[in-house]
GROMACS .gro file of C-alpha atoms in nm:
model
  458
    1MET     CA    1  15.250 -11.165  -7.669
    2LEU     CA    2  15.097 -11.036  -7.989
    3SER     CA    3  14.734 -11.122  -8.052
    4LEU     CA    4  14.626 -11.363  -8.319
    5PHE     CA    5  14.433 -11.071  -8.467
    6ASP     CA    6  14.752 -10.865  -8.493
    7LEU     CA    7  14.911 -11.130  -8.713
    8PHE     CA    8  14.608 -11.240  -8.917
    9LYS     CA    9  14.453 -10.927  -9.065
   10ILE     CA   10  14.195 -10.922  -9.343
   11GLY     CA   11  14.292 -10.678  -9.616
   12ILE     CA   12  14.367 -10.649  -9.986
   13GLY     CA   13  14.668 -10.730 -10.202
   14PRO     CA   14  14.929 -10.720 -10.322
   15SER     CA   15  15.157 -10.640 -10.025
   16SER     CA   16  15.116 -10.603  -9.650
   17SER     CA   17  15.427 -10.385  -9.615
   18HIS     CA   18  15.375 -10.184  -9.933
   19THR     CA   19  14.995 -10.175  -9.964
   20VAL     CA   20  14.828 -10.246  -9.630
   21GLY     CA   21  15.083 -10.056  -9.419
   22PRO     CA   22  15.087  -9.738  -9.633
   23MET     CA   23  14.707  -9.739  -9.650
   24ARG     CA   24  14.691  -9.752  -9.270
   25ALA     CA   25  14.952  -9.475  -9.240
   26ALA     CA   26  14.770  -9.250  -9.488
   27GLN     CA   27  14.438  -9.308  -9.312
   28ARG     CA   28  14.600  -9.232  -8.976
   29PHE     CA   29  14.744  -8.910  -9.118
   30ALA     CA   30  14.398  -8.812  -9.240
   31ASP     CA   31  14.271  -8.867  -8.886
   32VAL     CA   32  14.553  -8.651  -8.748
   33LEU     CA   33  14.447  -8.366  -8.976
   34ALA     CA   34  14.085  -8.402  -8.873
   35ASP     CA   35  14.181  -8.375  -8.507
   36LEU     CA   36  14.392  -8.061  -8.543
   37PRO     CA   37  14.251  -7.754  -8.362
   38ASP     CA   38  14.041  -7.510  -8.567
   39GLY     CA   39  14.008  -7.759  -8.854
   40PRO     CA   40  14.267  -7.611  -9.094
   41LEU     CA   41  14.152  -7.818  -9.390
   42GLU     CA   42  13.792  -7.711  -9.346
   43LYS     CA   43  13.878  -7.341  -9.340
   44ASP     CA   44  14.178  -7.341  -9.573
   45PRO     CA   45  14.209  -7.638  -9.813
   46ALA     CA   46  14.569  -7.750  -9.803
   47ARG     CA   47  14.816  -7.929 -10.023
   48ILE     CA   48  14.926  -8.273  -9.910
   49VAL     CA   49  15.265  -8.408 -10.012
   50VAL     CA   50  15.355  -8.772  -9.957
   51THR     CA   51  15.716  -8.889  -9.985
   52LEU     CA   52  15.798  -9.258 -10.011
   53TYR     CA   53  16.152  -9.366  -9.929
   54GLY     CA   54  16.367  -9.675  -9.971
   55SER     CA   55  16.196  -9.998 -10.065
   56LEU     CA   56  15.856  -9.826 -10.075
   57ALA     CA   57  15.981  -9.589 -10.346
   58LEU     CA   58  16.172  -9.850 -10.544
   59THR     CA   59  15.872 -10.084 -10.584
   60ALA     CA   60  15.584  -9.838 -10.541
   61GLU     CA   61  15.411  -9.910 -10.870
   62GLY     CA   62  15.446 -10.288 -10.860
   63HIS     CA   63  15.333 -10.317 -10.498
   64GLY     CA   64  15.036 -10.083 -10.532
   65THR     CA   65  15.175  -9.833 -10.281
   66ILE     CA   66  15.058  -9.523 -10.465
   67LYS     CA   67  14.704  -9.657 -10.487
   68ALA     CA   68  14.716  -9.755 -10.120
   69VAL     CA   69  14.813  -9.401 -10.019
   70LEU     CA   70  14.526  -9.256 -10.223
   71LEU     CA   71  14.279  -9.495 -10.061
   72GLY     CA   72  14.408  -9.424  -9.711
   73LEU     CA   73  14.390  -9.046  -9.756
   74ALA     CA   74  14.034  -9.092  -9.880
   75GLY     CA   75  13.952  -9.262  -9.549
   76GLU     CA   76  13.952  -9.626  -9.659
   77THR     CA   77  14.095  -9.905  -9.443
   78PRO     CA   78  14.236 -10.241  -9.561
   79GLU     CA   79  13.986 -10.435  -9.349
   80HIS     CA   80  13.676 -10.276  -9.496
   81VAL     CA   81  13.756 -10.149  -9.845
   82ASP     CA   82  13.599 -10.352 -10.125
   83PRO     CA   83  13.857 -10.437 -10.394
   84GLU     CA   84  13.627 -10.333 -10.681
   85THR     CA   85  13.523 -10.012 -10.505
   86ALA     CA   86  13.890  -9.939 -10.443
   87LYS     CA   87  13.969  -9.958 -10.814
   88LYS     CA   88  13.691  -9.714 -10.898
   89LEU     CA   89  13.790  -9.470 -10.623
   90VAL     CA   90  14.155  -9.469 -10.728
   91HIS     CA   91  14.054  -9.413 -11.092
   92HIS     CA   92  13.835  -9.120 -10.988
   93ILE     CA   93  14.117  -8.954 -10.792
   94GLU     CA   94  14.368  -9.011 -11.071
   95SER     CA   95  14.138  -8.881 -11.346
   96THR     CA   96  13.990  -8.579 -11.164
   97HIS     CA   97  14.297  -8.483 -10.956
   98LEU     CA   98  14.057  -8.431 -10.668
   99LEU     CA   99  14.078  -8.591 -10.326
  100ASN     CA  100  13.804  -8.592 -10.065
  101LEU     CA  101  13.963  -8.586  -9.722
  102ASN     CA  102  13.741  -8.567  -9.416
  103GLY     CA  103  13.462  -8.411  -9.620
  104THR     CA  104  13.683  -8.150  -9.787
  105SER     CA  105  13.762  -8.182 -10.157
  106PHE     CA  106  14.080  -8.027 -10.288
  107SER     CA  107  14.328  -8.061 -10.571
  108PHE     CA  108  14.562  -8.358 -10.547
  109ASP     CA  109  14.785  -8.448 -10.840
  110TYR     CA  110  14.927  -8.783 -10.737
  111GLN     CA  111  15.205  -8.764 -10.997
  112ASN     CA  112  15.344  -8.450 -10.833
  113ASP     CA  113  15.214  -8.481 -10.478
  114ILE     CA  114  15.340  -8.836 -10.421
  115CYS     CA  115  15.720  -8.826 -10.442
  116LEU     CA  116  15.932  -9.138 -10.488
  117ASP     CA  117  16.265  -9.067 -10.322
  118THR     CA  118  16.487  -9.359 -10.422
  119GLY     CA  119  16.811  -9.177 -10.335
  120THR     CA  120  16.764  -9.105  -9.965
  121ILE     CA  121  16.844  -9.392  -9.730
  122PRO     CA  122  16.587  -9.389  -9.448
  123PRO     CA  123  16.763  -9.360  -9.112
  124ILE     CA  124  16.572  -9.632  -8.926
  125HIS     CA  125  16.367  -9.861  -9.153
  126PRO     CA  126  16.372  -9.920  -9.532
  127ASN     CA  127  15.994  -9.884  -9.552
  128THR     CA  128  15.959  -9.519  -9.447
  129MET     CA  129  15.700  -9.264  -9.562
  130GLN     CA  130  15.639  -8.898  -9.486
  131PHE     CA  131  15.310  -8.709  -9.496
  132GLU     CA  132  15.300  -8.328  -9.501
  133ALA     CA  133  15.006  -8.088  -9.510
  134PHE     CA  134  15.051  -7.727  -9.623
  135ALA     CA  135  14.820  -7.428  -9.601
  136ARG     CA  136  14.747  -7.225  -9.916
  137ASP     CA  137  15.024  -6.980  -9.827
  138GLY     CA  138  15.277  -7.265  -9.814
  139THR     CA  139  15.293  -7.284  -9.436
  140LEU     CA  140  15.354  -7.635  -9.303
  141ILE     CA  141  15.053  -7.745  -9.100
  142THR     CA  142  15.187  -8.079  -8.983
  143ARG     CA  143  15.435  -8.350  -9.076
  144GLN     CA  144  15.412  -8.718  -8.986
  145ARG     CA  145  15.660  -8.997  -9.065
  146PHE     CA  146  15.575  -9.365  -9.042
  147CYS     CA  147  15.754  -9.695  -9.095
  148SER     CA  148  15.578  -9.999  -9.241
  149VAL     CA  149  15.749 -10.275  -9.048
  150GLY     CA  150  15.592 -10.586  -9.202
  151GLY     CA  151  15.261 -10.770  -9.193
  152GLY     CA  152  15.061 -10.446  -9.221
  153PHE     CA  153  15.208 -10.311  -8.896
  154ILE     CA  154  15.299  -9.941  -8.894
  155THR     CA  155  15.472  -9.730  -8.633
  156PRO     CA  156  15.577  -9.364  -8.608
  157GLU     CA  157  15.937  -9.336  -8.720
  158ASP     CA  158  16.056  -9.205  -8.384
  159GLN     CA  159  15.926  -9.525  -8.221
  160ALA     CA  160  16.055  -9.765  -8.485
  161ARG     CA  161  16.413  -9.757  -8.359
  162THR     CA  162  16.322  -9.930  -8.035
  163MET     CA  163  16.058 -10.149  -8.201
  164SER     CA  164  15.883 -10.162  -7.866
  165TYR     CA  165  15.524 -10.280  -7.856
  166SER     CA  166  15.259 -10.185  -7.606
  167LEU     CA  167  15.130 -10.532  -7.527
  168PRO     CA  168  14.825 -10.607  -7.313
  169GLU     CA  169  14.860 -10.785  -6.981
  170VAL     CA  170  14.779 -11.152  -7.022
  171PRO     CA  171  14.791 -11.450  -6.785
  172PHE     CA  172  15.068 -11.631  -6.977
  173PRO     CA  173  15.310 -11.379  -7.129
  174PHE     CA  174  15.598 -11.514  -7.338
  175ARG     CA  175  15.865 -11.365  -7.562
  176SER     CA  176  16.054 -11.684  -7.643
  177GLY     CA  177  15.982 -12.039  -7.749
  178ALA     CA  178  16.134 -12.162  -7.424
  179ALA     CA  179  15.895 -11.949  -7.218
  180LEU     CA  180  15.600 -12.068  -7.425
  181LEU     CA  181  15.690 -12.433  -7.372
  182ALA     CA  182  15.742 -12.368  -7.001
  183HIS     CA  183  15.382 -12.242  -6.977
  184THR     CA  184  15.250 -12.555  -7.152
  185ARG     CA  185  15.441 -12.781  -6.912
  186GLN     CA  186  15.341 -12.591  -6.599
  187GLN     CA  187  14.975 -12.588  -6.704
  188ASN     CA  188  14.987 -12.934  -6.863
  189THR     CA  189  14.817 -12.795  -7.172
  190SER     CA  190  14.869 -12.706  -7.538
  191ILE     CA  191  15.011 -12.400  -7.710
  192ALA     CA  192  14.663 -12.329  -7.846
  193SER     CA  193  14.516 -12.331  -7.495
  194ILE     CA  194  14.781 -12.089  -7.372
  195MET     CA  195  14.705 -11.858  -7.665
  196MET     CA  196  14.330 -11.884  -7.610
  197ALA     CA  197  14.369 -11.795  -7.241
  198ASN     CA  198  14.566 -11.488  -7.342
  199GLU     CA  199  14.319 -11.389  -7.615
  200THR     CA  200  14.019 -11.420  -7.385
  201ALA     CA  201  14.192 -11.201  -7.127
  202THR     CA  202  14.120 -10.904  -7.353
  203ARG     CA  203  13.795 -11.002  -7.529
  204PRO     CA  204  13.505 -11.247  -7.483
  205LEU     CA  205  13.543 -11.609  -7.595
  206TRP     CA  206  13.262 -11.577  -7.848
  207ASP     CA  207  13.434 -11.278  -8.006
  208VAL     CA  208  13.764 -11.463  -8.036
  209GLU     CA  209  13.597 -11.768  -8.190
  210ARG     CA  210  13.390 -11.558  -8.430
  211GLY     CA  211  13.702 -11.366  -8.535
  212MET     CA  212  13.899 -11.686  -8.595
  213ASP     CA  213  13.618 -11.836  -8.799
  214ARG     CA  214  13.599 -11.521  -9.012
  215ILE     CA  215  13.973 -11.539  -9.078
  216THR     CA  216  13.946 -11.905  -9.176
  217GLU     CA  217  13.646 -11.840  -9.402
  218THR     CA  218  13.829 -11.553  -9.574
  219MET     CA  219  14.136 -11.770  -9.633
  220LEU     CA  220  13.934 -12.056  -9.779
  221SER     CA  221  13.719 -11.820  -9.987
  222CYS     CA  222  14.035 -11.669 -10.130
  223ILE     CA  223  14.141 -12.015 -10.247
  224GLU     CA  224  13.804 -12.067 -10.415
  225ALA     CA  225  13.823 -11.730 -10.591
  226GLY     CA  226  14.173 -11.808 -10.713
  227LEU     CA  227  14.064 -12.146 -10.849
  228HIS     CA  228  13.813 -11.985 -11.084
  229ASN     CA  229  13.957 -11.649 -11.192
  230THR     CA  230  14.137 -11.657 -11.527
  231ASP     CA  231  14.234 -11.298 -11.602
  232THR     CA  232  14.589 -11.176 -11.658
  233LEU     CA  233  14.762 -11.036 -11.350
  234PRO     CA  234  14.821 -10.658 -11.350
  235GLY     CA  235  15.161 -10.514 -11.434
  236PRO     CA  236  15.415 -10.513 -11.717
  237LEU     CA  237  15.495 -10.884 -11.690
  238LYS     CA  238  15.144 -10.979 -11.811
  239VAL     CA  239  15.156 -11.298 -11.604
  240GLN     CA  240  14.870 -11.530 -11.690
  241ARG     CA  241  14.698 -11.695 -11.396
  242ARG     CA  242  14.761 -12.069 -11.373
  243ALA     CA  243  14.544 -12.185 -11.085
  244ALA     CA  244  14.223 -12.233 -11.283
  245LYS     CA  245  14.398 -12.448 -11.546
  246LEU     CA  246  14.580 -12.649 -11.282
  247TYR     CA  247  14.251 -12.700 -11.099
  248ALA     CA  248  14.077 -12.829 -11.413
  249ARG     CA  249  14.367 -13.063 -11.483
  250LEU     CA  250  14.369 -13.207 -11.131
  251GLN     CA  251  13.992 -13.252 -11.133
  252ALA     CA  252  14.017 -13.442 -11.462
  253LYS     CA  253  14.265 -13.681 -11.304
  254THR     CA  254  14.041 -13.757 -11.006
  255ASN     CA  255  13.894 -14.070 -11.164
  256THR     CA  256  14.219 -14.196 -11.313
  257ALA     CA  257  14.512 -14.375 -11.152
  258PRO     CA  258  14.647 -14.170 -10.858
  259SER     CA  259  14.962 -13.973 -10.923
  260PRO     CA  260  15.256 -14.011 -10.681
  261HIS     CA  261  15.259 -13.630 -10.667
  262GLY     CA  262  14.882 -13.596 -10.634
  263VAL     CA  263  14.848 -13.448 -10.285
  264MET     CA  264  15.150 -13.224 -10.334
  265ASN     CA  265  14.998 -13.091 -10.655
  266TRP     CA  266  14.681 -12.995 -10.469
  267ILE     CA  267  14.878 -12.820 -10.195
  268SER     CA  268  15.073 -12.619 -10.452
  269LEU     CA  269  14.750 -12.533 -10.632
  270PHE     CA  270  14.589 -12.395 -10.315
  271ALA     CA  271  14.888 -12.172 -10.243
  272ILE     CA  272  14.913 -12.047 -10.601
  273ALA     CA  273  14.539 -11.967 -10.607
  274VAL     CA  274  14.571 -11.742 -10.301
  275ASN     CA  275  14.878 -11.559 -10.421
  276GLU     CA  276  14.734 -11.496 -10.764
  277GLU     CA  277  14.437 -11.336 -10.589
  278ASN     CA  278  14.678 -11.131 -10.380
  279ALA     CA  279  14.876 -11.020 -10.687
  280ALA     CA  280  14.549 -10.905 -10.844
  281GLY     CA  281  14.462 -10.690 -10.542
  282GLY     CA  282  14.195 -10.926 -10.412
  283ARG     CA  283  14.076 -10.993 -10.058
  284VAL     CA  284  14.337 -11.186  -9.860
  285VAL     CA  285  14.452 -11.243  -9.503
  286THR     CA  286  14.802 -11.132  -9.406
  287ALA     CA  287  14.949 -11.457  -9.280
  288PRO     CA  288  15.175 -11.307  -9.156
  289THR     CA  289  15.222 -11.096  -9.471
  290ASN     CA  290  15.048 -11.062  -9.807
  291GLY     CA  291  15.348 -11.185 -10.000
  292ALA     CA  292  15.329 -11.508  -9.796
  293ALA     CA  293  14.949 -11.519  -9.774
  294GLY     CA  294  14.914 -11.852  -9.955
  295VAL     CA  295  15.116 -12.079  -9.728
  296ILE     CA  296  14.887 -12.108  -9.426
  297PRO     CA  297  14.558 -12.130  -9.624
  298ALA     CA  298  14.709 -12.404  -9.842
  299VAL     CA  299  14.816 -12.608  -9.540
  300MET     CA  300  14.480 -12.551  -9.371
  301ARG     CA  301  14.298 -12.670  -9.685
  302TYR     CA  302  14.530 -12.975  -9.693
  303TYR     CA  303  14.431 -13.045  -9.332
  304ARG     CA  304  14.062 -13.009  -9.416
  305ASP     CA  305  14.061 -13.212  -9.739
  306PHE     CA  306  14.324 -13.480  -9.682
  307CYS     CA  307  14.362 -13.542  -9.308
  308PRO     CA  308  14.114 -13.777  -9.132
  309GLU     CA  309  14.185 -13.589  -8.806
  310TYR     CA  310  14.011 -13.276  -8.944
  311SER     CA  311  13.761 -13.088  -8.728
  312LYS     CA  312  13.645 -12.729  -8.699
  313ASP     CA  313  13.807 -12.709  -8.357
  314GLY     CA  314  14.124 -12.831  -8.524
  315LEU     CA  315  14.121 -12.528  -8.752
  316ARG     CA  316  14.102 -12.302  -8.447
  317THR     CA  317  14.386 -12.496  -8.284
  318PHE     CA  318  14.585 -12.451  -8.606
  319LEU     CA  319  14.535 -12.072  -8.607
  320LEU     CA  320  14.610 -12.022  -8.239
  321THR     CA  321  14.930 -12.227  -8.255
  322ALA     CA  322  15.045 -12.059  -8.575
  323ALA     CA  323  14.984 -11.718  -8.419
  324ALA     CA  324  15.198 -11.804  -8.117
  325ILE     CA  325  15.490 -11.889  -8.346
  326GLY     CA  326  15.437 -11.585  -8.568
  327GLY     CA  327  15.437 -11.357  -8.265
  328LEU     CA  328  15.779 -11.485  -8.163
  329PHE     CA  329  15.924 -11.400  -8.504
  330LYS     CA  330  15.761 -11.058  -8.503
  331LEU     CA  331  15.885 -10.969  -8.155
  332ASN     CA  332  16.237 -11.113  -8.184
  333ALA     CA  333  16.326 -11.078  -8.552
  334SER     CA  334  16.108 -10.944  -8.836
  335ILE     CA  335  15.836 -11.038  -9.083
  336SER     CA  336  15.933 -10.763  -9.329
  337GLY     CA  337  16.087 -10.863  -9.662
  338ALA     CA  338  16.240 -10.517  -9.683
  339GLU     CA  339  16.420 -10.580  -9.355
  340VAL     CA  340  16.524 -10.947  -9.362
  341GLY     CA  341  16.435 -11.081  -9.707
  342CYS     CA  342  16.179 -11.346  -9.793
  343GLN     CA  343  16.290 -11.567  -9.503
  344GLY     CA  344  16.086 -11.324  -9.291
  345GLU     CA  345  15.776 -11.372  -9.507
  346VAL     CA  346  15.744 -11.715  -9.670
  347GLY     CA  347  15.990 -11.858  -9.416
  348VAL     CA  348  15.789 -11.736  -9.119
  349ALA     CA  349  15.460 -11.841  -9.282
  350SER     CA  350  15.599 -12.192  -9.337
  351SER     CA  351  15.716 -12.207  -8.975
  352MET     CA  352  15.375 -12.094  -8.850
  353ALA     CA  353  15.195 -12.344  -9.074
  354ALA     CA  354  15.418 -12.631  -8.967
  355ALA     CA  355  15.343 -12.570  -8.600
  356GLY     CA  356  14.973 -12.515  -8.667
  357LEU     CA  357  14.934 -12.837  -8.863
  358THR     CA  358  15.127 -13.035  -8.602
  359ALA     CA  359  14.895 -12.906  -8.331
  360ALA     CA  360  14.581 -12.978  -8.535
  361LEU     CA  361  14.703 -13.335  -8.592
  362GLY     CA  362  14.745 -13.388  -8.219
  363GLY     CA  363  15.116 -13.318  -8.183
  364THR     CA  364  15.269 -13.218  -7.850
  365PRO     CA  365  15.383 -12.861  -7.780
  366GLU     CA  366  15.743 -12.982  -7.816
  367GLN     CA  367  15.665 -13.130  -8.157
  368CYS     CA  368  15.498 -12.804  -8.263
  369GLU     CA  369  15.808 -12.609  -8.162
  370HIS     CA  370  16.027 -12.861  -8.344
  371ALA     CA  371  15.817 -12.838  -8.663
  372ALA     CA  372  15.836 -12.458  -8.656
  373GLU     CA  373  16.214 -12.475  -8.615
  374ILE     CA  374  16.260 -12.721  -8.902
  375ALA     CA  375  16.053 -12.515  -9.144
  376MET     CA  376  16.242 -12.192  -9.075
  377GLU     CA  377  16.583 -12.358  -9.064
  378HIS     CA  378  16.542 -12.449  -9.430
  379HIS     CA  379  16.433 -12.100  -9.536
  380LEU     CA  380  16.731 -11.922  -9.378
  381GLY     CA  381  16.893 -11.675  -9.617
  382MET     CA  382  16.604 -11.664  -9.865
  383THR     CA  383  16.620 -11.334 -10.051
  384CYS     CA  384  16.338 -11.109 -10.166
  385ASP     CA  385  16.397 -11.008 -10.529
  386PRO     CA  386  16.058 -10.948 -10.697
  387VAL     CA  387  16.086 -10.916 -11.074
  388ALA     CA  388  15.963 -10.570 -11.183
  389GLY     CA  389  15.881 -10.501 -10.818
  390LEU     CA  390  15.567 -10.716 -10.845
  391VAL     CA  391  15.451 -10.978 -10.596
  392GLN     CA  392  15.433 -11.234 -10.876
  393ILE     CA  393  15.769 -11.380 -10.976
  394PRO     CA  394  15.905 -11.568 -10.781
  395CYS     CA  395  15.659 -11.496 -10.500
  396ILE     CA  396  15.358 -11.698 -10.618
  397GLU     CA  397  15.547 -12.025 -10.669
  398ARG     CA  398  15.751 -11.960 -10.355
  399ASN     CA  399  15.432 -11.987 -10.148
  400ALA     CA  400  15.368 -12.332 -10.294
  401PHE     CA  401  15.714 -12.447 -10.185
  402GLY     CA  402  15.665 -12.292  -9.841
  403ALA     CA  403  15.342 -12.485  -9.793
  404VAL     CA  404  15.497 -12.818  -9.896
  405LYS     CA  405  15.796 -12.753  -9.667
  406ALA     CA  406  15.560 -12.683  -9.376
  407ILE     CA  407  15.386 -13.019  -9.417
  408ASN     CA  408  15.720 -13.196  -9.451
  409ALA     CA  409  15.847 -13.022  -9.136
  410SER     CA  410  15.538 -13.130  -8.946
  411SER     CA  411  15.582 -13.489  -9.060
  412LEU     CA  412  15.947 -13.494  -8.955
  413ALA     CA  413  15.871 -13.344  -8.614
  414MET     CA  414  15.587 -13.586  -8.542
  415SER     CA  415  15.801 -13.885  -8.638
  416ASP     CA  416  16.017 -13.819  -8.330
  417ASP     CA  417  15.840 -13.888  -8.001
  418SER     CA  418  16.130 -13.765  -7.788
  419GLY     CA  419  16.095 -13.399  -7.889
  420ALA     CA  420  16.474 -13.361  -7.852
  421HIS     CA  421  16.661 -13.170  -8.122
  422TYR     CA  422  16.986 -12.978  -8.140
  423VAL     CA  423  16.851 -12.649  -8.282
  424SER     CA  424  16.574 -12.477  -8.089
  425LEU     CA  425  16.317 -12.241  -8.233
  426ASP     CA  426  16.476 -11.958  -8.037
  427HIS     CA  427  16.813 -12.038  -8.196
  428VAL     CA  428  16.670 -12.028  -8.546
  429ILE     CA  429  16.478 -11.704  -8.483
  430LYS     CA  430  16.798 -11.537  -8.361
  431THR     CA  431  16.985 -11.671  -8.664
  432MET     CA  432  16.718 -11.546  -8.902
  433ALA     CA  433  16.741 -11.195  -8.755
  434GLU     CA  434  17.120 -11.194  -8.785
  435THR     CA  435  17.108 -11.330  -9.139
  436GLY     CA  436  16.862 -11.058  -9.237
  437ARG     CA  437  17.084 -10.784  -9.095
  438ASP     CA  438  17.384 -10.922  -9.288
  439MET     CA  439  17.194 -10.958  -9.616
  440ASN     CA  440  17.277 -10.704  -9.886
  441HIS     CA  441  16.998 -10.449  -9.925
  442ARG     CA  442  16.965 -10.532 -10.296
  443TYR     CA  443  16.811 -10.864 -10.200
  444LYS     CA  444  16.555 -10.724  -9.957
  445GLU     CA  445  16.243 -10.623 -10.154
  446THR     CA  446  16.415 -10.342 -10.345
  447ALA     CA  447  16.408 -10.522 -10.684
  448LEU     CA  448  16.773 -10.416 -10.723
  449GLY     CA  449  16.933 -10.762 -10.721
  450GLY     CA  450  16.888 -11.128 -10.802
  451LEU     CA  451  16.607 -11.230 -11.036
  452ALA     CA  452  16.482 -10.873 -11.047
  453VAL     CA  453  16.788 -10.763 -11.247
  454ASN     CA  454  16.868 -11.086 -11.429
  455VAL     CA  455  16.519 -11.142 -11.571
  456PRO     CA  456  16.399 -10.885 -11.829
  457ALA     CA  457  16.089 -10.710 -11.701
  458CYS     CA  458  15.947 -10.623 -12.042
   0.00000   0.00000   0.00000
């Protein structure tokens, strides 16, 4: 199984595949250079050339990929970089054409040294990038190629074809929903308990609980930030944030007659607040991606604010259960919009949230699996067609719909005590993977089809 901390990673916006992944790859390449024998950069400052292919090249500007590469080469990591510090560092590199890599400063003209190759079709994964370091005489020092495979995960290109993962040994391994449910029946316990047993096989209980609480706090803090920020989102669309105005409007209605859409309006607001923060490059949690980062926090906030069953332990149960479901999608299909469309991002997030909420409300493992299946079943075939290559339209509103669908899926699953249903979670995961493979590449995060071409970008 994948760890909860593999799926929920604290980073910055706007994209896990196009920002977080490339930053990790660039930082790893910087480490590779530092570990080379005789320290070639220290003795002979080199030229670095970065080539972005496929979806990374097509939406590089809108997804912040160029800035992410600069930050990664400068040694920053998504988990620790401060969003405001990041902006200043990128501005410094762009204005001075100087990059400090492992203590060595050398010329780096990002407009010439970062190449956007939109013509070459990457052989293995649409999110492929190449890093090359050259000595002053033009000799190639080293070349590294990475794939950003969704949710901030990266892998060397030569390993991406097999998509094999080196997973730790745990007491209750599972690679299918059926195997997960079998563990819960054999142990007479919950999905969350199975996940916790696996997590604590590799780290202390206190560390797992502290990590989960930090993830939850970051998610909820992101909502709060989004409720109060009013600036225009970056990019050519000049999208004006809506969350703060929606928040003021809903607060004003608190003392009036309740609206039949009241709770749903709050859920949508929470999701929009997070994804506006993400679009602005703020601090978010990949859940399981940045483009879908608003779904799970919105449903968690709904659980906290509107459900009498709420408890802090319930939030942990929510996260553990959601992580179990997300791991199944990651291992058996994909969470990359460039690979399977938005069904792999908002669809997976909605499925994770539906299972997590069901567990937090006291649902059985079978009901959790059913809720996850329902939520994904009704996201099958969802394309990824960001207007102007930005994670704004339709992505922000799409998170609101994903959150509402998750709650509806949970309600439907919990209304059936039998747990019997025709379509299993494993069936729907397999179908999602097949649908993604069949989907035309123009509708998979390339901004070459759908709304991205039918809506004027300027």
